[in-house]
Short mmCIF file of C-alpha atoms and ligand atoms in Angstrom, two decimals:
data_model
loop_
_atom_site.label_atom_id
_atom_site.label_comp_id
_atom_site.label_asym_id
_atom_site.label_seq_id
_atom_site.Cartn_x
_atom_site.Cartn_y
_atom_site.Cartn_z
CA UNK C 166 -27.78 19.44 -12.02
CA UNK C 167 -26.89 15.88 -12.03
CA UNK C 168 -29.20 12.92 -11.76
CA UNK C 169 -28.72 9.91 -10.07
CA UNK C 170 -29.97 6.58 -10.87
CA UNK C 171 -29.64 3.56 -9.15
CA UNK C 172 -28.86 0.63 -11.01
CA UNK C 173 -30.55 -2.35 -9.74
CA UNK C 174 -28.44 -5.90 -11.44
CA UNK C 175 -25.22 -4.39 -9.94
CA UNK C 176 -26.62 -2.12 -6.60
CA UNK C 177 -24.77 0.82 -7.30
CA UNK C 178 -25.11 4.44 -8.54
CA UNK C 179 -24.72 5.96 -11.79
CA UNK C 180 -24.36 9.71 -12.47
CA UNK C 181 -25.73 11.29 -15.36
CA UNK C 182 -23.88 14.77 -15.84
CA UNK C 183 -25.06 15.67 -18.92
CA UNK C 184 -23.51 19.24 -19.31
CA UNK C 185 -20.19 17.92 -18.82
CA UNK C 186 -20.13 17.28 -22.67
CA UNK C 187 -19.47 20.93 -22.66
CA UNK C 188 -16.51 20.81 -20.83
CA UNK C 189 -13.01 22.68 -22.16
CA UNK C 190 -11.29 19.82 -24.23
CA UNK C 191 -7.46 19.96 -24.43
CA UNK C 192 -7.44 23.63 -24.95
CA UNK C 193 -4.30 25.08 -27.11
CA UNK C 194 -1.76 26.17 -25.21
CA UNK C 195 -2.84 30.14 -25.21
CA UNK C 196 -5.79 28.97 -23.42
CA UNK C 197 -5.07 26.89 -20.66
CA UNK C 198 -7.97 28.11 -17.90
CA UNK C 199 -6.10 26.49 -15.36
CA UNK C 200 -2.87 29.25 -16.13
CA UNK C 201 -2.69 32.53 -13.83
CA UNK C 202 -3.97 35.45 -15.94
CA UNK C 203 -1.56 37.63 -16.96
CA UNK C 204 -1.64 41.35 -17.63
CA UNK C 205 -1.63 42.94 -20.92
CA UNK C 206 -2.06 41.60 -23.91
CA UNK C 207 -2.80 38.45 -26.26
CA UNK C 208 -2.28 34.91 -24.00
CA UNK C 209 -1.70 37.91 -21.03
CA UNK C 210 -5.29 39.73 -20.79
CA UNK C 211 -6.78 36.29 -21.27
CA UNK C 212 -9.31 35.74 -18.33
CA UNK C 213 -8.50 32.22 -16.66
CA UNK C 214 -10.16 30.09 -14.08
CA UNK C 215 -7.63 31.79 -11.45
CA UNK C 216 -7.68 35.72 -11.59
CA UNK C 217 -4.07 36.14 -9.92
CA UNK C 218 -0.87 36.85 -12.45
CA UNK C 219 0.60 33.93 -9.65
CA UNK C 220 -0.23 31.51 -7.41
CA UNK C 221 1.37 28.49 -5.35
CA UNK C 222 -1.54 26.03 -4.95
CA UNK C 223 -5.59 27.09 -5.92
CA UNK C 224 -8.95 25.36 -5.52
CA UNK C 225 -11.94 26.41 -6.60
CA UNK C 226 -15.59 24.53 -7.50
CA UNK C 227 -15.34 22.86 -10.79
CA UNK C 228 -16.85 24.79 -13.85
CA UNK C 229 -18.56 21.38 -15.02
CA UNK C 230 -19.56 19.58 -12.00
CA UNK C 231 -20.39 16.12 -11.27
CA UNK C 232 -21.77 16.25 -8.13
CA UNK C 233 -23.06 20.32 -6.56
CA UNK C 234 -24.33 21.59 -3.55
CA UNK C 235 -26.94 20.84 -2.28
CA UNK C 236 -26.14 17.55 -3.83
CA UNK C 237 -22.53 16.82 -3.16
CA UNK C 238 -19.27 18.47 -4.60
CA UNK C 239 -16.87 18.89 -6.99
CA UNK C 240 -13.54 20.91 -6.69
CA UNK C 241 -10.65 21.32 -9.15
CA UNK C 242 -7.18 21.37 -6.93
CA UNK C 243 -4.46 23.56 -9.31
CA UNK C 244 -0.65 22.09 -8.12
CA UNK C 245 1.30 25.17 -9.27
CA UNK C 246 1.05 28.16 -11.85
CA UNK C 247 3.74 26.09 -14.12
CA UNK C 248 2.01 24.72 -17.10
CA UNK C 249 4.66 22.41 -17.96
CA UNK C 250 5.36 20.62 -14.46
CA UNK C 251 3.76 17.72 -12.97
CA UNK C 252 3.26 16.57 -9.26
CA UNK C 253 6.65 14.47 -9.17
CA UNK C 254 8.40 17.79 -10.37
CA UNK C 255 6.95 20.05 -7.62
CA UNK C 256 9.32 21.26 -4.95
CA UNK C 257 8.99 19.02 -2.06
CA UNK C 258 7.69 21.42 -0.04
CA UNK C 259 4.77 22.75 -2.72
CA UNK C 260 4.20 18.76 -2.44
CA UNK C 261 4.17 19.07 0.76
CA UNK C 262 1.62 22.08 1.15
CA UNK C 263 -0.41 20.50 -1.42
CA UNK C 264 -1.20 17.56 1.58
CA UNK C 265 -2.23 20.45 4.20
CA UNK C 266 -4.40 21.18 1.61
CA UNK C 267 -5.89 17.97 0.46
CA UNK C 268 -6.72 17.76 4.44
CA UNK C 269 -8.08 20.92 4.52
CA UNK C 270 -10.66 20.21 2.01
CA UNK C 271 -11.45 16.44 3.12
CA UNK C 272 -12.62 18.41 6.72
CA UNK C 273 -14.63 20.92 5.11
CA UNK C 274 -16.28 18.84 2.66
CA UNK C 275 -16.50 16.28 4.61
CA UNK C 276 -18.45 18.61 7.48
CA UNK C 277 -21.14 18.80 4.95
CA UNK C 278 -24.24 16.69 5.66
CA UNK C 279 -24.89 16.57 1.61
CA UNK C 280 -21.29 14.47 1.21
CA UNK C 281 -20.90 11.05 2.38
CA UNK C 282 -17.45 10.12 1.03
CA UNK C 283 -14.65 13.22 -0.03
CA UNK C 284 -12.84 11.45 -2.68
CA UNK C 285 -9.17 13.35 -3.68
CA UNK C 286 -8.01 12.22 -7.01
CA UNK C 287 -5.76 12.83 -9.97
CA UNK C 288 -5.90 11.83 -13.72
CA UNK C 289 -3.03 12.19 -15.48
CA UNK C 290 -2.44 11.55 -19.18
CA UNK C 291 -4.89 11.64 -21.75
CA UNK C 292 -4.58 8.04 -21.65
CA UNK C 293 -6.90 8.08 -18.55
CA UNK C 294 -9.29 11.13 -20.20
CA UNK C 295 -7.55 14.06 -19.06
CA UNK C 296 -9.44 17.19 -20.71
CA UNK C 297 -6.35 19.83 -19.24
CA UNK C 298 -2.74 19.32 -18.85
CA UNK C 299 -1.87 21.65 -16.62
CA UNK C 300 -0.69 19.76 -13.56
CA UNK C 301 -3.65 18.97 -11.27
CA UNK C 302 -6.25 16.98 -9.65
CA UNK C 303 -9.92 16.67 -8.58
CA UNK C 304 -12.24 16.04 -5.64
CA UNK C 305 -15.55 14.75 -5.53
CA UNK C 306 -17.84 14.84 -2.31
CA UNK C 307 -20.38 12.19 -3.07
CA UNK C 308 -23.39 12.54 -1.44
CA UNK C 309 -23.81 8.16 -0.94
CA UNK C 310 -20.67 6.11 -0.12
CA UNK C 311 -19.52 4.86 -3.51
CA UNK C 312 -18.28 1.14 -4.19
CA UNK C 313 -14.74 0.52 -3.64
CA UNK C 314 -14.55 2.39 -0.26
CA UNK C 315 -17.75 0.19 0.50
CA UNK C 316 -15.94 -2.83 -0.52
CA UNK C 317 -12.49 -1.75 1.72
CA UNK C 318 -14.46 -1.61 4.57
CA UNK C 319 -15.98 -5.31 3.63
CA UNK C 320 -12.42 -6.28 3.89
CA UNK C 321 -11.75 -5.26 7.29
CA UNK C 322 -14.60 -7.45 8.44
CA UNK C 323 -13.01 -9.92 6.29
CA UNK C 324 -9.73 -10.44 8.11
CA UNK C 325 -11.35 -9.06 11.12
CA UNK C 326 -9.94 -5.69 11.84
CA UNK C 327 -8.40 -3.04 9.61
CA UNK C 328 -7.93 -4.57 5.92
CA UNK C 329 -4.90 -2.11 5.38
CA UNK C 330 -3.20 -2.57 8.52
CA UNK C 331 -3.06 -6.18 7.75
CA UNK C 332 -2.27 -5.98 4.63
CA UNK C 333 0.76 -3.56 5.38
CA UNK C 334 2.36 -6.14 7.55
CA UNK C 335 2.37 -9.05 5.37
CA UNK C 336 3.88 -6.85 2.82
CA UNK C 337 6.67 -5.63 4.63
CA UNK C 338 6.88 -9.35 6.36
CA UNK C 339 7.06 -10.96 2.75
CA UNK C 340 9.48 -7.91 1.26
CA UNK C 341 9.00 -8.91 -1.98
CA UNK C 342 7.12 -6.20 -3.42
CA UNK C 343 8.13 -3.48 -1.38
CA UNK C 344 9.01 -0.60 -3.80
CA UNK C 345 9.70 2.81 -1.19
CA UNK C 346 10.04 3.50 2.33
CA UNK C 347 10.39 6.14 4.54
CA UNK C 348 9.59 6.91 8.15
CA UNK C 349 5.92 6.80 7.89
CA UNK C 350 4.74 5.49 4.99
CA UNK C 351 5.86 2.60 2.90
CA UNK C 352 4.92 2.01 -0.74
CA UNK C 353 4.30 -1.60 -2.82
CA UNK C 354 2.84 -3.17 -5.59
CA UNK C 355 0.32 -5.25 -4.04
CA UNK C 356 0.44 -9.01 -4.05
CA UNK C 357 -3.07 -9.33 -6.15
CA UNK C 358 -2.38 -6.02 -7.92
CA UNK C 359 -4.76 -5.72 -10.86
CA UNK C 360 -2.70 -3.21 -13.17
CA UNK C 361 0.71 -4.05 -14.25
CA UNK C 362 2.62 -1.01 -12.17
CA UNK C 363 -0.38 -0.50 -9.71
CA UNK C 364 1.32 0.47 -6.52
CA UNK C 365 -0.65 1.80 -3.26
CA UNK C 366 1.05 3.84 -0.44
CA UNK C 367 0.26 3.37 3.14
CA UNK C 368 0.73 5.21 6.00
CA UNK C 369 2.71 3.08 9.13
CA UNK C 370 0.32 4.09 11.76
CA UNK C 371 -3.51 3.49 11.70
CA UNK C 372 -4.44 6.76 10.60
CA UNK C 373 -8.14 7.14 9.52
CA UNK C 374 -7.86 10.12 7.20
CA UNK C 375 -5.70 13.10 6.39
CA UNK C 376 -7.21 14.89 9.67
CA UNK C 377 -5.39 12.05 12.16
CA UNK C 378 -2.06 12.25 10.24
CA UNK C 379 0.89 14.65 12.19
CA UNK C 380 2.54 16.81 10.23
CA UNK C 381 6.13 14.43 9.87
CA UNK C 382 3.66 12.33 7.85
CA UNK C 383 2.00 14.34 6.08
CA UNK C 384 5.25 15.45 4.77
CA UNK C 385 6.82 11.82 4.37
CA UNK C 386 3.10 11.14 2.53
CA UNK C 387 4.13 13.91 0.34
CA UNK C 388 7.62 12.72 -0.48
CA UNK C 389 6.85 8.88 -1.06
CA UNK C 390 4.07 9.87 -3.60
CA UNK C 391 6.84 12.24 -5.33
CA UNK C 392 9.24 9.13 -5.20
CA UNK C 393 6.59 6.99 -6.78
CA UNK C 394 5.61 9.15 -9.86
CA UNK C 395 8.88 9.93 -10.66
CA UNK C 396 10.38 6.42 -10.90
CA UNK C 397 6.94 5.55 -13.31
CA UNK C 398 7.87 8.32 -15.30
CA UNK C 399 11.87 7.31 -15.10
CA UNK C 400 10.32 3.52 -16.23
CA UNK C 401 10.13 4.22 -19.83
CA UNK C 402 11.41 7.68 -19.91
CA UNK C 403 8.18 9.07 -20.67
CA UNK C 404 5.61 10.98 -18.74
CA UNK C 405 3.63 7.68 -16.93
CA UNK C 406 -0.21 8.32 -17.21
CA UNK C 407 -2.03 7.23 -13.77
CA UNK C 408 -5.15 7.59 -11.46
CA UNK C 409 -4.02 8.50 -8.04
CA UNK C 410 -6.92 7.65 -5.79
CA UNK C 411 -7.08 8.70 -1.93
CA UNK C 412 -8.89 6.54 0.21
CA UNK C 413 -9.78 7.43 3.56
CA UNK C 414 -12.96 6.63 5.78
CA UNK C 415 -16.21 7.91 5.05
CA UNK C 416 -17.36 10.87 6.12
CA UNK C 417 -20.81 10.30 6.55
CA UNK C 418 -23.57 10.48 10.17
CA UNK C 419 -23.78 8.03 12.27
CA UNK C 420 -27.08 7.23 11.15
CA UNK C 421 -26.48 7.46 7.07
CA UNK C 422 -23.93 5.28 7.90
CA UNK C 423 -25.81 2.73 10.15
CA UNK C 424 -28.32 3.27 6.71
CA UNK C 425 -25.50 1.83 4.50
CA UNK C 426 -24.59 -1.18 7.08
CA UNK C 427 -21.00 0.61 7.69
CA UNK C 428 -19.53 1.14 10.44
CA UNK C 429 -18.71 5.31 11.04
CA UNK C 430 -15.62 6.67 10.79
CA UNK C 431 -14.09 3.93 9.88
CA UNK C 432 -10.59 3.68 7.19
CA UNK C 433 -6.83 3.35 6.91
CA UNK C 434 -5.52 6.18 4.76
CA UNK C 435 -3.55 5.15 1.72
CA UNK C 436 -3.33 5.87 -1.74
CA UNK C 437 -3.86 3.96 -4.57
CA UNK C 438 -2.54 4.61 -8.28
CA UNK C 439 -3.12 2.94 -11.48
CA UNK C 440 -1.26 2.90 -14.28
CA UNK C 441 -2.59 1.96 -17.83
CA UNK C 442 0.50 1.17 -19.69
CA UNK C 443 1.75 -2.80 -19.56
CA UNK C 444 4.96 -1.21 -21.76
CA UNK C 445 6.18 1.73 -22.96
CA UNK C 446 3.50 1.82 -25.37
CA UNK C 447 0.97 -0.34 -24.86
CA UNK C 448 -2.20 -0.08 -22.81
CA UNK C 449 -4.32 -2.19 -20.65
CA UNK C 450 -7.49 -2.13 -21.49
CA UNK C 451 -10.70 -3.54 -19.61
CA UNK C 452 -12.31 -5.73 -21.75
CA UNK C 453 -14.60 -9.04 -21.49
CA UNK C 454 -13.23 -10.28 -18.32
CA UNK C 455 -12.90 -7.09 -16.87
CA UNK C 456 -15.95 -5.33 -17.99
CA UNK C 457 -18.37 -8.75 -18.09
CA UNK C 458 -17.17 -10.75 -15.46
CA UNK C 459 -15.26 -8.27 -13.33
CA UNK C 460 -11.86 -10.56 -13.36
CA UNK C 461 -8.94 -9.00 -14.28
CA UNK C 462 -6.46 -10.82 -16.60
CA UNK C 463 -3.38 -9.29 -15.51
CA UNK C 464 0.06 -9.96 -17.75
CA UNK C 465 2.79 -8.75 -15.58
CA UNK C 466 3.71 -10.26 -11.69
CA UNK C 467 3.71 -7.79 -9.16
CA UNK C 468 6.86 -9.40 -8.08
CA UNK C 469 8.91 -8.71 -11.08
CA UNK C 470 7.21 -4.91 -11.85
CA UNK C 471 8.03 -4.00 -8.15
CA UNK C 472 11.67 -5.10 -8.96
CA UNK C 473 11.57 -2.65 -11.86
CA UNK C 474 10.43 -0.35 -10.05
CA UNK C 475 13.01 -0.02 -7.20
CA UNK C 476 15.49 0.08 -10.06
CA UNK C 477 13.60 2.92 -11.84
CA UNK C 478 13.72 4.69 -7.95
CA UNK C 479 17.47 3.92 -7.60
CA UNK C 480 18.48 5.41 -11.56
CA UNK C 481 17.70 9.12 -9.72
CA UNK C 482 13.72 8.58 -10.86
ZN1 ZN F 660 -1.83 25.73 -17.94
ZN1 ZN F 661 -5.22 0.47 9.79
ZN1 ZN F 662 -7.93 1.53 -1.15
#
Protein backbone atom coordinates (compact mmCIF):
# COMPACT_ATOMS: atom_id res chain seq x y z
CA UNK A 1 0.00 0.00 0.00
CA UNK A 2 1.13 3.42 -0.68
CA UNK A 3 1.60 6.24 1.78
CA UNK A 4 0.92 9.63 1.39
CA UNK A 5 2.59 12.51 2.87
CA UNK A 6 1.87 15.92 2.61
CA UNK A 7 4.57 18.18 2.12
CA UNK A 8 4.13 21.34 3.90
CA UNK A 9 6.96 24.29 2.10
CA UNK A 10 5.31 23.43 -1.28
CA UNK A 11 1.35 22.22 -0.20
CA UNK A 12 1.27 19.28 -2.18
CA UNK A 13 1.36 15.44 -1.98
CA UNK A 14 4.02 13.02 -2.28
CA UNK A 15 3.57 9.26 -2.81
CA UNK A 16 5.76 6.84 -1.38
CA UNK A 17 5.31 3.44 -3.39
CA UNK A 18 7.89 1.62 -2.10
CA UNK A 19 7.30 -1.85 -3.83
CA UNK A 20 7.46 -0.31 -7.09
CA UNK A 21 11.33 -0.86 -6.89
CA UNK A 22 10.27 -4.31 -7.77
CA UNK A 23 8.78 -3.53 -10.81
CA UNK A 24 9.74 -5.58 -14.33
CA UNK A 25 12.68 -3.41 -15.76
CA UNK A 26 13.11 -3.46 -19.57
CA UNK A 27 12.51 -7.11 -19.78
CA UNK A 28 14.35 -9.02 -22.87
CA UNK A 29 12.40 -9.39 -25.57
CA UNK A 30 11.14 -13.21 -24.73
CA UNK A 31 9.57 -11.67 -21.83
CA UNK A 32 7.62 -8.83 -22.57
CA UNK A 33 4.43 -9.27 -19.91
CA UNK A 34 2.62 -6.89 -21.82
CA UNK A 35 2.77 -9.63 -25.16
CA UNK A 36 -0.39 -12.05 -25.66
CA UNK A 37 0.65 -15.51 -24.44
CA UNK A 38 1.15 -17.82 -26.91
CA UNK A 39 0.67 -21.56 -27.01
CA UNK A 40 3.32 -24.06 -26.92
CA UNK A 41 6.54 -23.71 -26.25
CA UNK A 42 9.66 -21.45 -25.19
CA UNK A 43 8.60 -17.37 -25.64
CA UNK A 44 4.92 -19.31 -26.55
CA UNK A 45 3.90 -21.11 -23.10
CA UNK A 46 5.28 -18.04 -21.38
CA UNK A 47 2.46 -16.72 -19.00
CA UNK A 48 1.98 -12.83 -19.69
CA UNK A 49 0.04 -10.09 -18.06
CA UNK A 50 -2.79 -10.82 -20.83
CA UNK A 51 -3.83 -14.60 -21.00
CA UNK A 52 -5.29 -14.37 -24.72
CA UNK A 53 -2.86 -15.68 -27.81
CA UNK A 54 -4.56 -11.99 -29.26
CA UNK A 55 -6.03 -9.05 -28.42
CA UNK A 56 -6.97 -5.49 -29.95
CA UNK A 57 -6.82 -3.13 -26.93
CA UNK A 58 -6.50 -4.60 -22.91
CA UNK A 59 -6.61 -2.96 -19.47
CA UNK A 60 -6.11 -4.39 -16.50
CA UNK A 61 -4.95 -3.02 -12.69
CA UNK A 62 -1.30 -2.41 -12.66
CA UNK A 63 0.93 -5.23 -11.09
CA UNK A 64 2.94 -2.40 -9.12
CA UNK A 65 0.52 0.19 -8.20
CA UNK A 66 0.80 3.67 -7.21
CA UNK A 67 -2.32 4.45 -6.02
CA UNK A 68 -5.13 0.99 -5.06
CA UNK A 69 -8.46 0.64 -4.04
CA UNK A 70 -9.63 1.63 -1.47
CA UNK A 71 -7.11 4.34 -1.98
CA UNK A 72 -7.28 5.37 -5.57
CA UNK A 73 -6.16 3.49 -8.84
CA UNK A 74 -3.85 2.46 -11.12
CA UNK A 75 -4.50 0.75 -14.57
CA UNK A 76 -2.07 -0.27 -17.34
CA UNK A 77 -3.95 0.49 -20.93
CA UNK A 78 -2.14 -2.21 -23.63
CA UNK A 79 -2.56 -0.31 -27.41
CA UNK A 80 -2.25 -3.51 -29.46
CA UNK A 81 -0.71 -7.15 -29.24
CA UNK A 82 2.27 -5.75 -31.68
CA UNK A 83 5.39 -5.42 -29.71
CA UNK A 84 7.09 -3.38 -32.16
CA UNK A 85 4.34 -0.59 -32.95
CA UNK A 86 3.67 2.56 -31.28
CA UNK A 87 0.45 4.76 -30.93
CA UNK A 88 1.23 6.92 -34.18
CA UNK A 89 1.51 3.46 -36.05
CA UNK A 90 -1.89 2.08 -34.90
CA UNK A 91 -4.62 1.82 -37.47
CA UNK A 92 -6.72 4.82 -37.19
CA UNK A 93 -9.46 3.09 -36.14
CA UNK A 94 -7.51 0.90 -33.16
CA UNK A 95 -6.63 4.76 -32.38
CA UNK A 96 -9.78 5.44 -32.55
CA UNK A 97 -11.22 2.59 -30.20
CA UNK A 98 -8.45 3.24 -27.94
CA UNK A 99 -10.48 6.91 -27.15
CA UNK A 100 -13.91 4.91 -26.44
CA UNK A 101 -11.82 3.35 -24.17
CA UNK A 102 -9.87 6.00 -22.44
CA UNK A 103 -13.66 7.38 -21.82
CA UNK A 104 -14.78 4.33 -20.65
CA UNK A 105 -12.36 4.15 -17.90
CA UNK A 106 -12.35 8.05 -16.96
CA UNK A 107 -16.45 7.22 -16.10
CA UNK A 108 -15.81 4.26 -14.16
CA UNK A 109 -12.98 5.44 -12.26
CA UNK A 110 -14.08 8.46 -11.99
CA UNK A 111 -17.64 7.03 -10.35
CA UNK A 112 -15.49 5.98 -7.54
CA UNK A 113 -15.75 8.09 -4.37
CA UNK A 114 -11.91 6.96 -3.48
CA UNK A 115 -10.65 8.97 -6.93
CA UNK A 116 -10.71 12.60 -7.18
CA UNK A 117 -8.90 13.21 -10.49
CA UNK A 118 -8.62 10.05 -13.40
CA UNK A 119 -5.44 11.00 -14.95
CA UNK A 120 -4.79 9.03 -18.66
CA UNK A 121 -1.20 9.14 -19.56
CA UNK A 122 1.59 7.77 -21.68
CA UNK A 123 5.45 7.57 -21.27
CA UNK A 124 7.22 6.81 -24.04
CA UNK A 125 10.97 6.33 -24.39
CA UNK A 126 13.23 5.38 -21.81
CA UNK A 127 14.23 8.85 -21.91
CA UNK A 128 11.10 9.66 -19.78
CA UNK A 129 11.59 6.16 -17.47
CA UNK A 130 9.75 3.78 -19.45
CA UNK A 131 10.25 0.23 -17.65
CA UNK A 132 8.29 -1.73 -20.97
CA UNK A 133 8.32 -0.99 -24.56
CA UNK A 134 5.57 -2.50 -25.69
CA UNK A 135 3.30 0.27 -26.93
CA UNK A 136 1.15 1.60 -24.06
CA UNK A 137 0.02 3.88 -21.44
CA UNK A 138 -1.17 4.36 -17.84
CA UNK A 139 -3.95 5.76 -15.65
CA UNK A 140 -3.90 6.89 -12.28
CA UNK A 141 -7.16 7.70 -10.18
CA UNK A 142 -5.83 9.89 -7.46
CA UNK A 143 -7.70 9.93 -4.57
CA UNK A 144 -6.90 14.24 -3.92
CA UNK A 145 -6.84 16.56 -6.98
CA UNK A 146 -3.16 16.77 -7.87
CA UNK A 147 -1.31 20.16 -8.85
CA UNK A 148 -1.40 21.05 -12.37
CA UNK A 149 -5.16 20.30 -12.86
CA UNK A 150 -5.46 22.50 -9.58
CA UNK A 151 -3.45 25.14 -11.15
CA UNK A 152 -5.66 24.91 -14.78
CA UNK A 153 -8.56 25.57 -12.99
CA UNK A 154 -6.67 28.76 -11.21
CA UNK A 155 -6.37 29.89 -14.71
CA UNK A 156 -9.86 29.97 -15.64
CA UNK A 157 -10.51 32.29 -12.73
CA UNK A 158 -7.61 34.06 -14.05
CA UNK A 159 -8.95 35.23 -17.39
CA UNK A 160 -12.35 34.76 -16.03
CA UNK A 161 -13.94 31.83 -17.67
CA UNK A 162 -12.50 28.68 -19.23
CA UNK A 163 -8.49 29.05 -19.40
CA UNK A 164 -8.50 26.65 -22.54
CA UNK A 165 -11.23 28.11 -24.37
CA UNK A 166 -9.41 31.32 -24.26
CA UNK A 167 -6.43 30.22 -24.89
CA UNK A 168 -7.66 28.25 -28.09
CA UNK A 169 -8.84 31.43 -29.66
CA UNK A 170 -5.90 33.55 -29.37
CA UNK A 171 -4.02 30.74 -30.86
CA UNK A 172 -5.90 30.23 -33.82
CA UNK A 173 -6.43 34.31 -33.91
CA UNK A 174 -2.49 34.76 -33.79
CA UNK A 175 -1.82 31.49 -36.29
CA UNK A 176 1.53 31.45 -35.57
CA UNK A 177 1.96 28.36 -33.78
CA UNK A 178 -0.72 26.43 -35.06
CA UNK A 179 0.79 22.98 -35.97
CA UNK A 180 -2.66 20.55 -37.00
CA UNK A 181 -6.20 20.97 -37.58
CA UNK A 182 -9.07 19.14 -38.21
CA UNK A 183 -12.79 19.45 -37.66
CA UNK A 184 -12.77 19.34 -33.97
CA UNK A 185 -9.70 19.67 -32.56
CA UNK A 186 -6.77 21.83 -33.39
CA UNK A 187 -3.19 21.26 -32.22
CA UNK A 188 -0.19 24.06 -31.27
CA UNK A 189 2.81 24.66 -29.56
CA UNK A 190 1.78 27.01 -27.02
CA UNK A 191 2.92 30.60 -26.92
CA UNK A 192 4.76 30.13 -23.28
CA UNK A 193 5.51 26.47 -24.07
CA UNK A 194 8.05 25.20 -21.54
CA UNK A 195 9.65 22.20 -23.61
CA UNK A 196 11.17 22.80 -26.90
CA UNK A 197 8.41 20.60 -29.10
CA UNK A 198 5.71 20.74 -26.28
CA UNK A 199 2.50 20.85 -28.20
CA UNK A 200 -1.13 20.49 -26.50
CA UNK A 201 -4.31 19.47 -28.48
CA UNK A 202 -7.63 20.96 -27.87
CA UNK A 203 -10.87 20.09 -28.60
CA UNK A 204 -13.06 23.14 -30.63
CA UNK A 205 -16.04 22.87 -28.46
CA UNK A 206 -16.09 23.28 -24.60
CA UNK A 207 -16.08 19.80 -23.80
CA UNK A 208 -15.43 18.96 -20.07
CA UNK A 209 -14.09 15.44 -20.40
CA UNK A 210 -14.06 12.44 -22.68
CA UNK A 211 -17.81 11.67 -21.46
CA UNK A 212 -19.21 15.19 -23.25
CA UNK A 213 -17.20 14.55 -26.47
CA UNK A 214 -19.56 12.96 -29.67
CA UNK A 215 -18.22 10.38 -31.32
CA UNK A 216 -16.91 12.68 -34.75
CA UNK A 217 -14.54 13.98 -32.04
CA UNK A 218 -13.58 11.47 -30.41
CA UNK A 219 -12.43 10.13 -33.63
CA UNK A 220 -10.85 13.53 -34.97
CA UNK A 221 -9.16 13.48 -31.12
CA UNK A 222 -7.83 10.23 -32.18
CA UNK A 223 -6.45 11.24 -35.54
CA UNK A 224 -4.81 14.70 -34.52
CA UNK A 225 -2.88 12.88 -31.66
CA UNK A 226 -1.74 10.21 -34.46
CA UNK A 227 -0.77 13.30 -36.69
CA UNK A 228 1.18 14.76 -33.82
CA UNK A 229 3.40 11.74 -32.80
CA UNK A 230 4.16 10.88 -36.06
CA UNK A 231 5.55 14.21 -37.34
CA UNK A 232 7.85 14.18 -33.72
CA UNK A 233 8.99 10.97 -34.70
CA UNK A 234 9.38 12.15 -38.63
CA UNK A 235 11.47 15.36 -36.80
CA UNK A 236 14.68 13.61 -36.45
CA UNK A 237 13.81 10.33 -37.93
CA UNK A 238 13.90 8.65 -34.75
CA UNK A 239 11.31 7.32 -32.40
CA UNK A 240 10.42 10.93 -30.34
CA UNK A 241 10.23 10.08 -26.54
CA UNK A 242 7.14 12.10 -24.85
CA UNK A 243 4.62 12.33 -21.89
CA UNK A 244 1.18 12.54 -23.27
CA UNK A 245 -0.92 13.92 -20.46
CA UNK A 246 -4.91 14.07 -20.58
CA UNK A 247 -6.44 16.70 -18.76
CA UNK A 248 -9.96 16.84 -18.13
CA UNK A 249 -12.06 18.14 -15.03
CA UNK A 250 -11.98 16.58 -11.83
CA UNK A 251 -13.96 14.04 -10.91
CA UNK A 252 -14.45 14.58 -7.47
CA UNK A 253 -18.15 15.39 -4.93
CA UNK A 254 -19.43 18.35 -4.69
CA UNK A 255 -18.37 18.64 -1.29
CA UNK A 256 -14.51 17.22 -1.68
CA UNK A 257 -14.46 19.65 -4.14
CA UNK A 258 -15.98 22.68 -2.25
CA UNK A 259 -13.04 21.03 0.42
CA UNK A 260 -10.30 21.84 -2.18
CA UNK A 261 -11.80 25.53 -3.05
CA UNK A 262 -12.66 24.15 -6.77
CA UNK A 263 -15.32 24.52 -8.42
CA UNK A 264 -17.08 20.76 -9.52
CA UNK A 265 -17.03 19.51 -12.67
CA UNK A 266 -15.24 21.91 -13.98
CA UNK A 267 -12.36 21.47 -17.31
CA UNK A 268 -11.72 21.84 -21.01
CA UNK A 269 -10.42 18.55 -22.36
CA UNK A 270 -7.08 18.68 -24.09
CA UNK A 271 -3.99 16.96 -24.16
CA UNK A 272 -0.76 17.91 -23.36
CA UNK A 273 2.67 16.23 -24.50
CA UNK A 274 6.17 16.83 -23.64
CA UNK A 275 8.98 16.10 -25.34
CA UNK A 276 12.55 15.87 -23.76
CA UNK A 277 14.77 16.18 -26.68
CA UNK A 278 15.92 20.05 -27.71
CA UNK A 279 17.77 18.00 -30.87
CA UNK A 280 18.12 14.88 -32.19
CA UNK A 281 20.20 13.96 -29.39
CA UNK A 282 20.18 16.08 -26.77
CA UNK A 283 17.92 16.32 -23.74
CA UNK A 284 16.34 18.91 -21.64
CA UNK A 285 16.90 18.47 -18.43
CA UNK A 286 15.30 20.26 -15.26
CA UNK A 287 17.87 21.64 -13.40
CA UNK A 288 18.45 24.78 -10.94
CA UNK A 289 15.90 26.97 -12.42
CA UNK A 290 13.60 24.38 -13.01
CA UNK A 291 13.92 22.25 -10.01
CA UNK A 292 14.86 25.39 -7.39
CA UNK A 293 13.04 28.13 -8.62
CA UNK A 294 10.41 26.48 -10.79
CA UNK A 295 11.37 28.79 -14.04
CA UNK A 296 11.98 27.13 -16.99
CA UNK A 297 14.91 28.27 -19.23
CA UNK A 298 13.63 27.26 -22.45
CA UNK A 299 16.22 27.35 -25.71
CA UNK A 300 13.99 26.96 -28.63
CA UNK A 301 10.80 29.61 -29.67
CA UNK A 302 7.65 28.02 -29.96
CA UNK A 303 7.33 30.00 -33.07
CA UNK A 304 10.12 28.52 -34.99
CA UNK A 305 9.60 24.59 -33.47
CA UNK A 306 5.87 24.87 -34.55
CA UNK A 307 7.23 25.81 -38.07
CA UNK A 308 9.25 22.61 -37.94
CA UNK A 309 6.77 20.91 -37.04
CA UNK A 310 4.14 21.56 -39.79
CA UNK A 311 7.00 20.70 -42.11
CA UNK A 312 7.72 17.38 -40.29
CA UNK A 313 3.49 16.88 -40.73
CA UNK A 314 3.65 17.85 -44.45
CA UNK A 315 7.06 15.28 -45.31
CA UNK A 316 4.14 12.28 -44.85
CA UNK A 317 5.10 12.29 -40.79
ZN1 LIG B 1 5.61 -6.78 -25.89
ZN1 LIG C 1 -13.48 25.51 -22.62
ZN1 LIG D 1 -3.58 21.10 -19.36
Amino acid sequence: MSELRFEELRGEEVVYAIHRQDRTFLPDRDHCPLDPTLPGEGRAGYQTEIPFPSFEIAVFDNRFPAFEAPLGAAEVVVYTDDHYSSFGALAPQRAEALMWVWRHRYLELGAREDIDYVFIFENRGVEVGVTLHHPHGQIYGYPFLPPVPKLELAADQRLGGCAPCTLLERELADGLRVVHENDSVVVYVPYAARWAYEAHVVVRQHRPSLRDCEPHELRDLAAALQALVRAYDALFERPFPYVMALHQAPTMTASRAAAAGVPAGHGHLHVELYPPLRTAEKLKYLAGSEQGAGTFISDTLPEESAAMLREAIARGG
